[in-house]
Amino acid sequence: MSDLVAKFGSYVDSKIEKEPEKARKLLIAAYRAKLVQLRAFPDKRLGRSRDLMAVESMKSVLAPYVQPEKSALVSIFTPCELLGSAGIHPMFAEAVASYINGAAAERGFAEYAEAAGVPDTYCSYHKVLLGAILSDVLPKPAMILNTSLVCDANNLTFRAAAEHYRIPWKYIDVPYDSSEESVQYVAQQLREAAKMIEEVTGRAIDRDDLKRRIACGKKTMETLAGCQKLKAGRYLSNDLTDELYEVFGTHVQMGKRPVLRYAEMLGEELKRAEPFDGIRLLWMHTIPYYQKDLRDLLNFSGRCQVVSCDMNFDGFVDMDPEKPYESMARRVVCNSFNGPSRRRMEKSLEMCREQQIDGVIYFCHWGCKQTMAAAGNARRFFGEAGVPVLVLDGDGCDRRNAGDGQLMTRVEAFVEMLEDRKKNGKA
């Protein structure tokens, strides 16, 4: 992190408590400047698809700050095609926190939340988000829409946000099992969410537009599933942030045409990609993309690279545009993150075999009880499958909990072990 960015983050932090509007304006100015940079000076080491997704992700983060009255606070697994059809911008906890981290300002928001009574062991993404909400730096959105899927913090953060802002809130309860009955149950809740959206916006959701978005999302998922297969044995220059950008497309931006264009471009780039004989990693859970030593090891590396993240192939299900609510519900209910942890691990193992993965990094993000609780299961599951796994503790967005030295010692040792294993023909 440059000294300039660090100073900027500290300056934002100094304005949170007494001048929240000033802190907000500083973040907006920084995000706008970054958007200009991404458009005018794209990273030439990346393919055009990744440049496109970087721009779309930045636009997605910026829009709710600029047009809060046309935005909704959502959880990452919320189907957002309904919001798109109503002209509403979605913003989700991980994005808000990650981009505040990119501005080196996350410490002030986390400490503000802690001073307000949020435990220091709380998920740092949600803690930073709550700091932005409670301080009023994050402007008041029109509504809140979230699912119960995966994260315990969802059940607390969004309730607190609804009480603070005093705005309409719809909670989507997602059953643990992936039965057709569960799909219908969630579909009905999404219909109720649609009514809330219409009441708040005063605008009826165009069913034909919703069908088009589902059709676009269906094609996008099919194309991205094909991209996952194309990754086997190929090298596509990338950095850790690429997987974060793709999370936008595979979740809250699903159904938008630029995301489909991204998937198509990525597929073409993978078809032209050169063979790769280095270490191929699959990353499970969020990525601490901001940590310099980790970036130095994995960004644009000919030695080892993160080929995939399990947050980008979690919702590959078949969708029927003629049944939009059932399709959105199925993507949530049948998500590999829903249900027992074994489902998530089985999906990741499938990708390991499909993409010729050498090893798995299972990242236990600060405060994520589900991922931490399943760490022992991950060791056993991948060990029995013959896939080396490194269970790594860290923080995806709060530098206070990063532990760079210890983290890098373990990652370096893991990569060296994989190199020895590959050299001896055990891969």
Coordinates of C-alpha atoms in Angstrom, one line a residue:
M1 CA 0.0 0.0 0.0
S2 CA 1.4 3.4 -1.0
D3 CA 2.0 6.1 1.6
L4 CA -0.5 8.3 -0.3
V5 CA -3.3 5.7 0.0
A6 CA -2.5 5.1 3.7
K7 CA -2.6 8.9 4.4
F8 CA -5.9 9.1 2.5
G9 CA -7.4 6.3 4.6
S10 CA -6.3 7.9 7.8
Y11 CA -7.8 11.2 6.7
V12 CA -11.2 9.5 6.0
D13 CA -11.0 7.8 9.4
S14 CA -10.5 11.1 11.1
K15 CA -13.8 12.4 9.6
I16 CA -16.1 9.5 10.4
E17 CA -17.4 10.5 13.8
K18 CA -17.8 14.3 13.5
E19 CA -18.0 14.9 9.7
P20 CA -19.6 11.7 8.2
E21 CA -20.7 13.6 5.1
K22 CA -17.1 14.7 4.5
A23 CA -15.9 11.1 4.9
R24 CA -18.6 10.0 2.4
K25 CA -17.5 12.7 -0.2
L26 CA -13.9 11.6 0.2
L27 CA -14.8 8.0 -0.6
I28 CA -17.0 9.0 -3.5
A29 CA -14.1 11.2 -4.9
A30 CA -11.7 8.3 -4.6
Y31 CA -14.1 5.8 -6.2
R32 CA -14.7 8.1 -9.1
A33 CA -11.0 8.7 -9.6
K34 CA -10.5 4.9 -9.6
L35 CA -13.2 4.4 -12.1
V36 CA -11.6 7.0 -14.4
Q37 CA -8.3 5.2 -14.0
L38 CA -9.8 1.8 -14.8
R39 CA -11.4 3.1 -17.9
A40 CA -8.5 5.2 -19.2
F41 CA -5.6 3.1 -18.1
P42 CA -6.6 -0.6 -17.9
D43 CA -4.0 -3.0 -16.6
K44 CA -2.2 -4.3 -19.7
R45 CA -1.2 -7.5 -17.9
L46 CA -4.9 -8.5 -17.7
G47 CA -7.2 -9.6 -20.5
R48 CA -10.0 -7.3 -21.7
S49 CA -12.6 -9.4 -19.8
R50 CA -11.0 -8.7 -16.4
D51 CA -10.8 -5.0 -17.3
L52 CA -14.5 -4.9 -18.1
M53 CA -15.4 -6.6 -14.8
A54 CA -13.2 -4.2 -12.8
V55 CA -15.1 -1.3 -14.3
E56 CA -18.5 -2.9 -13.8
S57 CA -17.6 -3.7 -10.1
M58 CA -16.5 -0.1 -9.5
K59 CA -19.7 1.3 -11.0
S60 CA -21.7 -1.1 -8.8
V61 CA -20.0 0.1 -5.6
L62 CA -20.2 3.8 -6.5
A63 CA -23.8 3.9 -7.6
P64 CA -25.4 3.5 -4.1
Y65 CA -23.3 6.3 -2.7
V66 CA -24.3 8.6 -5.5
Q67 CA -28.0 7.5 -5.8
P68 CA -28.9 6.1 -2.4
E69 CA -32.6 6.6 -3.1
K70 CA -32.3 4.1 -5.9
S71 CA -30.3 1.5 -4.0
A72 CA -30.9 -1.5 -1.8
L73 CA -28.7 -3.0 0.9
V74 CA -28.5 -6.7 0.2
S75 CA -26.6 -9.8 1.2
I76 CA -24.3 -11.4 -1.3
F77 CA -26.6 -14.3 -2.0
T78 CA -29.7 -12.2 -2.6
P79 CA -31.1 -12.7 -6.1
C80 CA -31.0 -9.2 -7.5
E81 CA -32.8 -9.5 -10.8
L82 CA -35.9 -8.1 -9.1
L83 CA -34.0 -5.0 -8.1
G84 CA -32.6 -4.6 -11.6
S85 CA -36.0 -4.7 -13.1
A86 CA -37.1 -1.9 -10.7
G87 CA -34.0 0.2 -11.5
I88 CA -32.5 -0.3 -8.0
H89 CA -28.7 -0.6 -7.4
P90 CA -27.7 -3.4 -5.0
M91 CA -24.9 -3.0 -2.5
F92 CA -23.6 -5.8 -0.4
A93 CA -21.6 -6.1 2.8
E94 CA -18.5 -7.7 1.3
A95 CA -18.3 -5.1 -1.5
V96 CA -18.8 -2.1 0.8
A97 CA -16.1 -3.3 3.2
S98 CA -13.6 -4.4 0.5
Y99 CA -13.7 -1.1 -1.3
I100 CA -13.3 0.8 2.0
N101 CA -10.3 -1.5 2.6
G102 CA -9.1 -0.5 -0.9
A103 CA -9.1 3.1 0.3
A104 CA -7.2 2.0 3.5
A105 CA -10.0 3.3 5.7
E106 CA -11.5 0.2 7.1
R107 CA -9.9 0.6 10.6
G108 CA -11.9 3.7 11.4
F109 CA -15.2 2.1 10.5
A110 CA -14.4 -1.1 12.4
E111 CA -13.5 0.8 15.5
Y112 CA -16.6 2.9 15.2
A113 CA -18.7 -0.2 15.1
E114 CA -16.8 -1.7 18.1
A115 CA -17.3 1.5 20.1
A116 CA -21.1 1.1 19.4
G117 CA -21.1 -2.4 20.9
V118 CA -20.3 -4.6 17.9
P119 CA -18.0 -7.5 19.2
D120 CA -14.4 -7.4 18.0
T121 CA -14.9 -11.1 17.0
Y122 CA -17.8 -10.2 14.6
C123 CA -17.2 -10.8 10.9
S124 CA -15.0 -7.9 9.8
Y125 CA -16.9 -7.3 6.5
H126 CA -20.1 -6.8 8.4
K127 CA -18.3 -4.8 11.2
V128 CA -16.9 -2.3 8.6
L129 CA -20.4 -2.2 7.0
L130 CA -22.0 -1.5 10.3
G131 CA -19.5 1.2 11.1
A132 CA -20.4 2.9 7.8
I133 CA -24.1 2.6 8.5
L134 CA -24.1 3.7 12.2
S135 CA -21.8 6.6 11.5
D136 CA -24.1 7.7 8.6
V137 CA -21.2 7.7 6.2
L138 CA -23.0 5.1 4.1
P139 CA -26.1 7.0 2.8
K140 CA -29.6 5.8 3.6
P141 CA -30.8 3.3 0.9
A142 CA -34.4 2.8 -0.2
M143 CA -34.8 -0.7 1.3
I144 CA -33.1 -3.8 2.6
L145 CA -33.4 -7.3 1.1
N146 CA -31.3 -10.2 2.4
T147 CA -31.3 -14.0 2.7
S148 CA -30.4 -16.2 5.6
L149 CA -27.9 -18.1 3.5
V150 CA -24.6 -19.0 5.2
C151 CA -23.7 -16.0 7.3
D152 CA -25.0 -15.7 10.8
A153 CA -24.1 -12.0 10.6
N154 CA -26.9 -11.5 8.1
N155 CA -29.5 -12.1 10.8
L156 CA -28.0 -9.3 12.9
T157 CA -26.4 -6.8 10.5
F158 CA -29.5 -6.2 8.3
R159 CA -31.8 -6.0 11.3
A160 CA -29.6 -3.3 12.8
A161 CA -29.4 -1.5 9.5
A162 CA -33.2 -1.5 9.1
E163 CA -33.7 -0.2 12.6
H164 CA -31.1 2.6 12.1
Y165 CA -32.4 3.8 8.8
R166 CA -36.0 3.0 9.5
I167 CA -36.6 1.7 6.0
P168 CA -38.5 -1.4 4.6
W169 CA -36.7 -4.7 5.1
K170 CA -37.5 -8.1 3.6
Y171 CA -35.8 -11.2 5.1
I172 CA -35.7 -14.3 2.8
D173 CA -35.5 -17.5 4.9
V174 CA -33.7 -20.2 3.0
P175 CA -34.3 -23.8 4.2
Y176 CA -31.3 -26.1 4.7
D177 CA -32.4 -28.8 2.3
S178 CA -32.5 -28.4 -1.5
S179 CA -35.9 -29.9 -2.1
E180 CA -38.5 -28.7 -4.6
E181 CA -40.6 -27.7 -1.6
S182 CA -37.8 -25.4 -0.4
V183 CA -37.6 -23.9 -3.9
Q184 CA -41.3 -23.1 -3.9
Y185 CA -41.1 -21.7 -0.3
V186 CA -38.3 -19.3 -1.3
A187 CA -40.1 -18.4 -4.6
Q188 CA -43.1 -17.2 -2.6
Q189 CA -40.9 -15.1 -0.4
L190 CA -39.4 -13.5 -3.5
R191 CA -42.9 -12.7 -4.8
E192 CA -43.5 -10.9 -1.5
A193 CA -40.2 -9.1 -1.9
A194 CA -41.3 -8.0 -5.3
K195 CA -44.4 -6.4 -3.7
M196 CA -42.2 -4.5 -1.3
I197 CA -40.0 -3.3 -4.1
E198 CA -43.1 -2.1 -6.0
E199 CA -44.5 -0.3 -3.0
V200 CA -41.2 1.5 -2.2
T201 CA -40.5 2.5 -5.8
G202 CA -44.1 3.1 -6.9
R203 CA -43.1 1.1 -10.0
A204 CA -44.5 -2.2 -11.2
I205 CA -41.9 -4.9 -12.0
D206 CA -42.0 -5.6 -15.7
R207 CA -42.4 -9.4 -15.9
D208 CA -41.0 -9.5 -19.5
D209 CA -38.0 -7.5 -18.3
L210 CA -37.5 -10.0 -15.4
K211 CA -37.7 -12.9 -17.8
R212 CA -35.1 -11.3 -20.0
R213 CA -32.8 -10.9 -17.0
I214 CA -33.3 -14.6 -16.0
A215 CA -32.6 -15.6 -19.6
C216 CA -29.4 -13.5 -19.6
G217 CA -28.4 -15.0 -16.2
K218 CA -29.0 -18.5 -17.5
K219 CA -26.7 -17.9 -20.5
T220 CA -24.1 -16.2 -18.3
M221 CA -24.0 -19.1 -15.9
E222 CA -23.7 -21.6 -18.7
T223 CA -20.9 -19.6 -20.3
L224 CA -19.1 -19.3 -17.0
A225 CA -19.4 -23.0 -16.3
G226 CA -17.8 -23.5 -19.7
C227 CA -15.0 -21.1 -18.6
Q228 CA -14.3 -23.2 -15.5
K229 CA -13.8 -26.2 -17.7
L230 CA -11.5 -24.2 -20.1
K231 CA -9.2 -23.4 -17.2
A232 CA -7.7 -26.9 -17.1
G233 CA -4.0 -26.7 -17.8
R234 CA -4.1 -23.1 -19.1
Y235 CA -2.5 -19.9 -17.9
L236 CA -4.4 -16.7 -17.9
S237 CA -2.6 -13.8 -16.4
N238 CA -4.5 -12.7 -13.3
D239 CA -4.4 -11.1 -9.9
L240 CA -6.2 -11.8 -6.6
T241 CA -8.7 -9.0 -7.2
D242 CA -10.0 -10.7 -10.4
E243 CA -11.9 -13.3 -8.3
L244 CA -13.5 -10.5 -6.2
Y245 CA -14.7 -8.7 -9.4
E246 CA -16.2 -12.0 -10.7
V247 CA -18.1 -12.4 -7.4
F248 CA -20.1 -9.3 -8.4
G249 CA -21.1 -11.0 -11.7
T250 CA -21.9 -14.4 -10.2
H251 CA -24.1 -12.8 -7.5
V252 CA -25.6 -9.3 -7.3
Q253 CA -25.0 -8.4 -11.0
M254 CA -26.3 -11.7 -12.4
G255 CA -28.7 -11.1 -15.3
K256 CA -27.0 -7.9 -16.5
R257 CA -25.7 -7.9 -20.1
P258 CA -22.2 -6.6 -19.3
V259 CA -21.7 -9.7 -17.1
L260 CA -22.7 -11.9 -20.0
R261 CA -20.2 -10.0 -22.2
Y262 CA -17.6 -10.6 -19.5
A263 CA -18.2 -14.3 -19.5
E264 CA -18.1 -14.5 -23.3
M265 CA -14.8 -12.6 -23.5
L266 CA -13.3 -14.6 -20.7
G267 CA -14.1 -17.8 -22.6
E268 CA -12.4 -16.5 -25.7
E269 CA -9.3 -15.5 -23.8
L270 CA -9.1 -18.9 -22.1
K271 CA -9.3 -20.7 -25.5
R272 CA -6.3 -18.7 -26.6
A273 CA -4.4 -19.1 -23.3
E274 CA -1.0 -20.8 -23.1
P275 CA -0.4 -24.1 -21.2
F276 CA 0.7 -23.7 -17.6
D277 CA 2.8 -26.1 -15.6
G278 CA 3.1 -24.1 -12.4
I279 CA 1.2 -24.6 -9.2
R280 CA -2.5 -24.3 -9.6
L281 CA -4.5 -23.3 -6.5
L282 CA -8.2 -23.3 -5.7
W283 CA -9.1 -20.8 -3.0
M284 CA -12.1 -21.4 -0.8
H285 CA -13.9 -18.4 0.7
T286 CA -12.9 -14.7 0.6
I287 CA -9.4 -13.6 -0.5
P288 CA -7.3 -11.0 1.4
Y289 CA -6.3 -9.4 -1.8
Y290 CA -4.8 -6.3 -0.1
Q291 CA -1.9 -8.2 1.6
K292 CA 1.3 -7.2 -0.3
D293 CA 3.3 -10.3 0.3
L294 CA 0.5 -12.5 -0.9
R295 CA 0.0 -10.4 -4.0
D296 CA 3.7 -10.6 -4.7
L297 CA 3.5 -14.3 -4.6
L298 CA 0.3 -14.9 -6.6
N299 CA -0.4 -11.9 -8.8
F300 CA 0.7 -12.3 -12.5
S301 CA 2.9 -15.2 -11.4
G302 CA 4.4 -17.9 -13.6
R303 CA 5.2 -19.9 -10.5
C304 CA 1.8 -20.3 -9.0
Q305 CA -1.7 -18.8 -9.3
V306 CA -5.2 -18.9 -7.9
V307 CA -7.2 -20.6 -10.7
S308 CA -10.6 -20.4 -9.1
C309 CA -12.5 -19.3 -6.0
D310 CA -15.4 -21.4 -4.7
M311 CA -17.5 -18.3 -4.4
N312 CA -17.6 -18.1 -8.2
F313 CA -19.1 -21.5 -9.0
D314 CA -21.5 -21.9 -6.1
G315 CA -24.7 -21.1 -7.9
F316 CA -24.5 -23.0 -11.2
V317 CA -28.1 -24.2 -11.6
D318 CA -30.5 -24.5 -14.5
M319 CA -32.9 -21.6 -14.8
D320 CA -36.1 -21.3 -16.7
P321 CA -37.0 -17.7 -17.9
E322 CA -40.6 -18.7 -17.9
K323 CA -40.4 -19.3 -14.2
P324 CA -38.4 -16.4 -12.9
Y325 CA -39.2 -16.7 -9.2
E326 CA -38.6 -20.4 -9.1
S327 CA -35.3 -19.9 -11.0
M328 CA -34.0 -17.2 -8.6
A329 CA -35.1 -19.4 -5.6
R330 CA -33.3 -22.5 -7.0
R331 CA -30.1 -20.6 -7.4
V332 CA -30.2 -19.8 -3.6
V333 CA -31.6 -23.1 -2.3
C334 CA -29.3 -25.3 -4.4
N335 CA -26.3 -23.1 -3.8
S336 CA -23.2 -25.1 -2.8
F337 CA -22.9 -22.9 0.3
N338 CA -26.3 -23.9 1.5
G339 CA -26.8 -27.1 3.6
P340 CA -24.0 -29.2 5.0
S341 CA -20.4 -28.2 4.5
R342 CA -19.8 -31.4 2.6
R343 CA -21.8 -30.0 -0.3
R344 CA -19.5 -27.1 -0.7
M345 CA -16.4 -29.3 -0.5
E346 CA -17.8 -31.8 -3.0
K347 CA -18.4 -29.0 -5.5
S348 CA -14.8 -27.7 -4.9
L349 CA -13.4 -31.2 -5.3
E350 CA -15.3 -31.5 -8.6
M351 CA -13.6 -28.2 -9.8
C352 CA -10.2 -29.5 -8.5
R353 CA -10.4 -32.5 -10.8
E354 CA -11.9 -30.5 -13.7
Q355 CA -9.2 -27.8 -13.5
Q356 CA -6.1 -29.9 -12.7
I357 CA -5.7 -28.2 -9.3
D358 CA -2.6 -29.0 -7.2
G359 CA -3.8 -27.7 -3.9
V360 CA -6.6 -26.0 -2.0
I361 CA -6.3 -23.0 0.3
Y362 CA -9.2 -23.0 2.8
F363 CA -9.4 -19.5 4.2
C364 CA -10.9 -19.0 7.6
H365 CA -11.9 -15.4 7.5
W366 CA -12.1 -13.5 10.8
G367 CA -15.4 -13.9 12.4
C368 CA -16.8 -16.5 9.9
K369 CA -18.0 -19.2 12.3
Q370 CA -19.3 -21.5 9.5
T371 CA -16.0 -21.6 7.7
M372 CA -14.0 -22.0 10.8
A373 CA -16.2 -24.7 12.2
A374 CA -15.9 -26.8 9.0
A375 CA -12.1 -26.5 8.8
G376 CA -11.6 -29.9 10.4
N377 CA -14.0 -31.4 7.9
A378 CA -12.1 -29.8 5.1
R379 CA -8.8 -31.3 6.2
R380 CA -10.4 -34.8 6.3
F381 CA -12.4 -34.5 3.2
F382 CA -9.6 -33.3 0.9
G383 CA -7.1 -35.5 2.6
E384 CA -9.2 -38.6 1.8
A385 CA -9.6 -37.3 -1.8
G386 CA -5.8 -37.0 -2.2
V387 CA -5.9 -33.2 -2.6
P388 CA -3.4 -31.2 -0.4
V389 CA -5.2 -28.5 1.6
L390 CA -3.9 -25.6 3.7
V391 CA -6.3 -24.2 6.3
L392 CA -5.3 -20.6 6.6
D393 CA -6.5 -18.1 9.3
G394 CA -6.7 -14.5 8.3
D395 CA -8.9 -11.5 7.6
G396 CA -10.4 -10.6 4.2
C397 CA -10.7 -6.9 4.8
D398 CA -9.3 -5.7 8.2
R399 CA -5.6 -5.1 8.3
R400 CA -5.6 -5.2 12.1
N401 CA -6.1 -9.0 11.9
A402 CA -3.9 -9.7 8.9
G403 CA -0.8 -11.3 10.4
D404 CA 1.2 -11.0 7.1
G405 CA 4.4 -12.7 8.3
Q406 CA 2.8 -15.9 9.7
L407 CA 0.3 -16.1 6.8
M408 CA 3.0 -15.9 4.2
T409 CA 5.3 -18.4 5.9
R410 CA 2.5 -21.0 5.7
V411 CA 1.5 -20.2 2.1
E412 CA 5.2 -20.3 0.9
A413 CA 5.7 -23.6 2.7
F414 CA 2.5 -25.0 1.1
V415 CA 3.5 -23.9 -2.4
E416 CA 7.0 -25.4 -1.9
M417 CA 5.4 -28.7 -0.7
L418 CA 3.2 -28.7 -3.8
E419 CA 6.2 -28.1 -6.0
D420 CA 8.1 -31.0 -4.5
R421 CA 5.1 -33.2 -4.8
K422 CA 4.7 -32.3 -8.5
K423 CA 8.4 -32.8 -9.1
N424 CA 8.2 -36.3 -7.6
G425 CA 5.2 -37.2 -9.7
K426 CA 2.7 -37.3 -6.9
A427 CA 0.4 -34.6 -8.2

